[in-house]
Tab-separated table of C-alpha atoms and ligand atoms in Angstrom:
chain	number	residue	atom	x	y	z
A	21	MET	CA	-13.854	12.190	12.886
A	22	GLN	CA	-12.278	15.384	12.845
A	23	LYS	CA	-11.735	18.229	10.517
A	24	THR	CA	-9.340	17.768	7.619
A	25	PRO	CA	-6.285	19.378	8.467
A	26	ARG	CA	-4.279	21.431	5.635
A	27	ASN	CA	-0.908	19.970	6.136
A	28	ILE	CA	-0.663	15.991	7.346
A	29	LYS	CA	2.903	14.160	8.182
A	30	ILE	CA	3.218	10.852	6.128
A	31	THR	CA	6.019	8.140	7.242
A	32	VAL	CA	6.524	5.393	4.875
A	33	VAL	CA	8.537	2.236	6.550
A	34	GLN	CA	10.721	1.047	4.048
A	35	ASN	CA	12.501	-2.399	6.075
A	36	SER	CA	14.279	-5.522	5.237
A	37	PRO	CA	12.249	-8.559	7.000
A	38	GLU	CA	13.659	-11.531	7.408
A	39	PHE	CA	11.430	-14.186	6.064
A	40	GLY	CA	9.499	-16.292	8.391
A	41	ARG	CA	10.292	-14.128	11.676
A	42	PRO	CA	7.544	-12.107	12.233
A	43	GLU	CA	8.049	-11.005	15.918
A	44	LYS	CA	11.626	-9.838	15.013
A	45	ASN	CA	10.645	-8.015	12.050
A	46	ARG	CA	7.664	-6.417	14.056
A	47	ALA	CA	9.798	-5.374	16.623
A	48	GLU	CA	12.367	-3.832	14.059
A	49	VAL	CA	9.954	-2.062	12.603
A	50	ALA	CA	8.624	-0.450	16.261
A	51	ARG	CA	12.538	0.269	16.634
A	52	MET	CA	12.426	2.400	13.348
A	53	LEU	CA	9.203	4.098	14.122
A	54	LEU	CA	9.391	5.042	17.901
A	55	GLY	CA	13.050	5.605	18.128
A	56	GLN	CA	12.288	8.730	16.277
A	57	ALA	CA	13.141	12.116	18.295
A	58	ASP	CA	9.277	13.166	16.983
A	59	PRO	CA	7.284	9.374	16.296
A	60	SER	CA	3.954	11.667	15.723
A	61	ALA	CA	2.532	11.368	12.288
A	62	ASP	CA	-0.924	11.537	10.436
A	63	LEU	CA	-0.142	8.431	8.426
A	64	ILE	CA	2.439	5.354	8.380
A	65	VAL	CA	2.336	3.054	5.670
A	66	LEU	CA	4.416	0.158	5.950
A	67	PRO	CA	5.344	-2.839	2.788
A	68	GLU	CA	3.186	-5.394	1.365
A	69	LEU	CA	3.449	-8.723	3.788
A	70	PHE	CA	6.029	-6.433	5.934
A	71	ALA	CA	6.412	-8.990	8.936
A	72	THR	CA	6.297	-12.238	7.304
A	73	GLY	CA	8.519	-11.926	4.442
A	74	TYR	CA	7.250	-12.969	0.532
A	75	GLN	CA	8.513	-15.722	-0.897
A	76	PHE	CA	6.239	-18.730	0.705
A	77	ASP	CA	7.740	-22.350	-0.434
A	78	SER	CA	4.629	-24.070	0.644
A	79	ARG	CA	0.885	-23.884	1.894
A	80	ALA	CA	1.807	-24.943	5.374
A	81	GLU	CA	4.125	-22.198	5.604
A	82	LEU	CA	1.686	-19.581	4.945
A	83	ARG	CA	-1.149	-21.257	6.919
A	84	ASP	CA	1.418	-20.998	10.193
A	85	LEU	CA	2.022	-17.068	9.257
A	86	ALA	CA	-1.411	-16.274	8.390
A	87	GLU	CA	-3.375	-14.604	10.743
A	88	PRO	CA	-7.073	-13.598	11.077
A	89	GLU	CA	-7.837	-9.731	11.015
A	90	ASP	CA	-7.799	-9.583	14.648
A	91	GLY	CA	-4.675	-11.217	15.251
A	92	PRO	CA	-1.096	-10.207	16.552
A	93	THR	CA	-0.631	-7.475	13.233
A	94	PHE	CA	-3.635	-5.762	14.362
A	95	GLY	CA	-2.690	-5.490	17.961
A	96	PHE	CA	0.590	-4.353	16.746
A	97	LEU	CA	-0.577	-1.521	14.634
A	98	SER	CA	-2.829	-0.550	17.073
A	99	GLU	CA	0.190	-0.013	19.377
A	100	ILE	CA	1.799	1.867	16.593
A	101	SER	CA	-1.085	3.949	15.980
A	102	GLY	CA	-1.680	4.734	19.590
A	103	ALA	CA	1.803	6.014	20.145
A	104	THR	CA	2.145	7.951	17.106
A	105	GLY	CA	-1.384	9.272	16.649
A	106	ALA	CA	-1.413	8.023	12.653
A	107	VAL	CA	-3.521	5.944	10.364
A	108	VAL	CA	-1.223	2.814	10.015
A	109	VAL	CA	-1.590	0.815	6.838
A	110	ALA	CA	0.383	-2.141	6.379
A	111	GLY	CA	0.316	-5.766	4.510
A	112	LEU	CA	-0.167	-9.302	5.997
A	113	PRO	CA	-1.328	-12.529	5.220
A	114	ILE	CA	-5.008	-13.078	6.090
A	115	ARG	CA	-6.631	-16.193	7.043
A	116	ARG	CA	-9.968	-16.330	4.857
A	117	GLY	CA	-11.498	-19.699	6.135
A	118	ALA	CA	-9.701	-22.410	4.748
A	119	ASP	CA	-7.929	-20.100	2.089
A	120	PHE	CA	-5.478	-17.115	2.762
A	121	SER	CA	-5.161	-13.629	1.221
A	122	ASN	CA	-2.371	-11.367	0.452
A	123	GLY	CA	-4.145	-8.650	2.199
A	124	ALA	CA	-3.703	-5.112	3.936
A	125	LEU	CA	-5.416	-3.500	7.122
A	126	ALA	CA	-6.091	0.353	7.679
A	127	ILE	CA	-5.990	0.893	11.662
A	128	PHE	CA	-6.577	3.924	13.528
A	129	LYS	CA	-6.311	3.579	17.401
A	130	ASN	CA	-8.089	0.525	17.909
A	131	SER	CA	-10.557	0.290	15.045
A	132	LEU	CA	-10.530	-1.224	12.316
A	133	LEU	CA	-10.801	1.213	9.017
A	134	ALA	CA	-10.381	-1.132	6.308
A	135	SER	CA	-9.467	-4.749	5.179
A	136	TYR	CA	-8.505	-5.223	1.928
A	137	ASP	CA	-7.302	-8.952	0.181
A	138	LYS	CA	-5.038	-7.868	-2.913
A	139	ILE	CA	-7.241	-8.884	-6.470
A	140	HIS	CA	-4.326	-9.053	-8.970
A	141	LEU	CA	-2.178	-11.613	-7.691
A	142	PHE	CA	1.410	-11.286	-8.781
A	143	ASP	CA	3.250	-14.475	-10.339
A	144	GLU	CA	4.369	-17.012	-7.568
A	145	GLU	CA	1.794	-15.589	-5.331
A	146	ARG	CA	-1.156	-17.157	-7.470
A	147	ASP	CA	0.293	-20.334	-6.118
A	148	PHE	CA	-0.423	-19.697	-2.445
A	149	PHE	CA	-3.083	-16.884	-1.993
A	150	VAL	CA	-6.923	-16.470	-3.222
A	151	GLU	CA	-7.849	-13.641	-5.357
A	152	GLY	CA	-9.578	-11.283	-3.381
A	153	THR	CA	-13.349	-10.456	-4.505
A	154	ARG	CA	-14.243	-7.175	-2.582
A	155	PRO	CA	-13.780	-3.783	-4.382
A	156	LEU	CA	-11.176	-1.861	-3.817
A	157	PRO	CA	-11.643	0.238	-0.376
A	158	VAL	CA	-12.059	3.936	0.193
A	159	PHE	CA	-12.763	4.959	3.694
A	160	GLU	CA	-12.910	8.244	5.790
A	161	THR	CA	-9.706	9.254	7.649
A	162	PRO	CA	-9.161	12.276	10.245
A	163	PHE	CA	-7.306	13.811	7.001
A	164	GLY	CA	-10.211	12.856	4.337
A	165	PRO	CA	-11.042	10.177	2.367
A	166	MET	CA	-8.272	7.662	1.720
A	167	GLY	CA	-7.773	4.472	-0.797
A	168	LEU	CA	-5.802	1.000	-0.629
A	169	MET	CA	-4.318	-1.022	-3.317
A	170	ILE	CA	-1.435	-3.561	-3.100
A	171	CYS	CA	1.702	-3.298	-5.094
A	172	PHE	CA	0.976	-5.074	-8.643
A	173	ASP	CA	-2.640	-3.679	-8.428
A	174	TRP	CA	-0.861	-0.588	-9.770
A	175	LEU	CA	-0.424	-2.002	-13.131
A	176	PHE	CA	-4.309	-1.855	-13.604
A	177	PRO	CA	-5.138	1.452	-14.466
A	178	GLU	CA	-8.565	0.536	-13.571
A	179	ALA	CA	-7.626	0.038	-10.010
A	180	LEU	CA	-6.367	3.410	-8.699
A	181	ARG	CA	-8.978	5.038	-11.360
A	182	SER	CA	-11.325	3.562	-8.892
A	183	LEU	CA	-10.472	4.371	-5.861
A	184	ALA	CA	-9.999	8.062	-7.453
A	185	LEU	CA	-13.446	7.904	-8.964
A	186	SER	CA	-14.792	7.145	-5.252
A	187	GLY	CA	-13.149	10.371	-3.714
A	188	ALA	CA	-9.799	9.070	-2.288
A	189	LEU	CA	-7.269	11.957	-2.401
A	190	VAL	CA	-4.533	9.725	-1.146
A	191	VAL	CA	-3.606	6.366	-1.783
A	192	ALA	CA	-1.427	4.082	0.468
A	193	HIS	CA	0.003	1.467	-1.484
A	194	PRO	CA	2.134	-1.176	0.329
A	195	SER	CA	4.170	-2.965	-2.248
A	196	ASN	CA	7.074	-5.754	-2.459
A	197	TRP	CA	8.189	-4.532	-5.772
A	198	VAL	CA	10.676	-6.658	-7.655
A	199	LEU	CA	9.950	-4.984	-11.263
A	200	PRO	CA	12.154	-2.341	-12.475
A	201	PHE	CA	9.609	0.242	-13.720
A	202	GLY	CA	7.163	0.411	-10.827
A	203	PRO	CA	8.372	3.706	-9.096
A	204	GLN	CA	8.495	5.780	-12.527
A	205	GLY	CA	4.677	4.166	-13.440
A	206	MET	CA	2.878	5.567	-10.342
A	207	ILE	CA	4.005	8.988	-11.191
A	208	LEU	CA	1.851	8.648	-14.102
A	209	ARG	CA	-0.759	6.780	-12.180
A	210	SER	CA	-0.684	9.973	-9.755
A	211	VAL	CA	-0.895	12.310	-12.308
A	212	GLU	CA	-4.183	10.632	-14.424
A	213	ASN	CA	-6.180	10.295	-11.361
A	214	ARG	CA	-4.805	13.902	-9.759
A	215	VAL	CA	-4.426	11.734	-6.402
A	216	PHE	CA	-1.593	11.383	-3.862
A	217	THR	CA	0.235	7.912	-3.886
A	218	VAL	CA	2.081	6.690	-0.990
A	219	THR	CA	4.116	3.356	-1.566
A	220	ALA	CA	5.851	1.719	1.147
A	221	ASN	CA	8.335	-0.851	-0.605
A	222	ARG	CA	10.776	-3.270	0.883
A	223	VAL	CA	14.509	-4.028	0.117
A	224	GLY	CA	16.519	-6.894	0.638
A	225	ARG	CA	16.481	-10.326	-1.139
A	226	GLU	CA	14.704	-13.498	-0.853
A	227	GLU	CA	15.560	-17.127	-2.567
A	228	ARG	CA	13.746	-19.544	-1.328
A	229	GLY	CA	12.440	-23.506	-2.472
A	230	GLY	CA	14.684	-23.226	-5.375
A	231	ARG	CA	12.505	-20.935	-6.576
A	232	PRO	CA	14.161	-17.874	-8.613
A	233	PRO	CA	15.735	-15.001	-6.266
A	234	LEU	CA	13.944	-12.270	-5.994
A	235	THR	CA	15.285	-8.675	-5.180
A	236	PHE	CA	13.185	-6.036	-3.682
A	237	ILE	CA	13.893	-2.554	-4.966
A	238	GLY	CA	13.054	-0.182	-2.359
A	239	GLN	CA	12.533	3.539	-3.625
A	240	SER	CA	9.843	3.740	-1.634
A	241	GLN	CA	8.003	7.340	-2.341
A	242	VAL	CA	4.975	9.750	-2.100
A	243	ILE	CA	3.992	11.063	-5.143
A	244	GLY	CA	1.933	14.358	-5.833
A	245	PRO	CA	-1.622	14.727	-8.160
A	246	ARG	CA	0.819	16.559	-10.341
A	247	GLY	CA	3.473	14.177	-10.528
A	248	ASP	CA	6.191	15.523	-8.383
A	249	VAL	CA	8.242	13.142	-6.452
A	250	ILE	CA	7.593	14.742	-2.976
A	251	ALA	CA	10.301	11.932	-1.410
A	252	ARG	CA	11.828	8.533	-2.580
A	253	GLY	CA	14.017	6.298	-0.833
A	254	PRO	CA	17.109	4.409	-1.805
A	255	ALA	CA	17.082	1.351	-3.481
A	256	ASP	CA	18.638	-1.041	-1.218
A	257	GLU	CA	18.415	0.384	2.520
A	258	PRO	CA	15.876	0.281	5.108
A	259	VAL	CA	14.873	3.796	5.679
A	260	LEU	CA	11.803	6.064	7.081
A	261	LEU	CA	10.823	8.410	4.438
A	262	GLN	CA	8.985	11.398	5.636
A	263	ALA	CA	6.982	13.902	3.529
A	264	ARG	CA	4.056	16.536	4.283
A	265	ILE	CA	1.366	17.111	1.936
A	266	ASP	CA	-2.070	18.784	1.610
A	267	PRO	CA	-4.673	15.921	0.663
A	268	GLU	CA	-7.068	19.146	-0.856
A	269	GLU	CA	-4.853	19.351	-3.640
A	270	ALA	CA	-6.134	16.322	-4.790
A	271	ARG	CA	-9.681	17.608	-4.459
A	272	SER	CA	-10.127	19.287	-8.077
A	273	LYS	CA	-9.611	17.462	-11.270
A	274	LYS	CA	-9.594	20.550	-12.954
A	275	VAL	CA	-6.370	21.120	-15.445
A	276	ALA	CA	-7.672	24.060	-17.454
A	277	SER	CA	-10.738	26.619	-16.753
A	278	ARG	CA	-13.104	24.237	-19.055
A	279	SER	CA	-11.494	20.786	-18.748
A	280	ASP	CA	-11.984	18.577	-15.520
A	281	PHE	CA	-10.546	15.517	-16.472
A	282	PHE	CA	-13.248	13.581	-14.314
A	283	GLU	CA	-16.106	15.370	-15.327
A	284	GLN	CA	-15.218	14.824	-19.153
A	285	ARG	CA	-14.961	11.391	-19.158
A	286	ARG	CA	-16.853	9.324	-21.662
A	287	PRO	CA	-17.548	5.719	-19.759
A	288	GLY	CA	-20.446	4.968	-22.461
A	289	LEU	CA	-17.798	4.983	-24.858
A	290	TYR	CA	-15.199	3.089	-23.108
A	291	SER	CA	-17.180	-0.425	-23.125
A	292	SER	CA	-14.753	-2.996	-23.521
A	293	LEU	CA	-12.776	-1.832	-19.864
A	294	THR	CA	-15.871	-3.543	-18.248
A	295	SER	CA	-16.439	-6.563	-20.467
B	17	ACM	C1	4.100	-7.691	-6.114
B	17	ACM	O1	2.771	-7.645	-6.470
B	17	ACM	N1	4.243	-8.031	-5.015
B	17	ACM	C2	5.235	-7.460	-7.079
């Protein structure tokens, strides 16, 4: 992979998928991205379950919409990567044997950089998906080591901490946020790990199968390692969000001449964390 550029361009897709219409939703994302005057980017992040919608009503529905890792979404993300030059990260339901994960892929050109199955399932997701059993991934990109987590993972501080301890400078965070405190909460997550976080959240509403309605809160955002809100989208409209960052700003965890807050950790005194 090439040397780390000092300045990378990030594009965040905040879309409004229609449940159960993956082809239509993918085409809409392609129009948003490739219709720009300059579609080039280094990193593109799409929401959790960006092409299927979120509120499954039955396992049969999920079976119809889930894909293998090398299915149509892989092909779509490869095409987007080829057309833009970007590492592309997106969430989708992945078939895992007889089960399904709420997954995400990171793709560069025709290569799979990482595949992740969400380890902290939120609320009704627990009726349909199986929890991931592999650690949160950190992988090399042309702009340095990057991590990946999905939506509700953010509320487990250990998730982003483990990515940062493994060297991630930038963390992609495909989401379908419904709880109102995610955007603010992610500011602290970024500060306490001194990493860039890139949350792609959807907008719109779903009310399926007599289940309680869900309103997705948008506000996709790029947060810097000192808690700066570099970009944040609206709460209720599809939009492309853009930002330029220098991932190297996340390398040092030193906040004062004698205080590097990763070196000063005391894991031996945090034993309840691993129980
Ligand atoms: C969520 O994890 N989709 C709230």
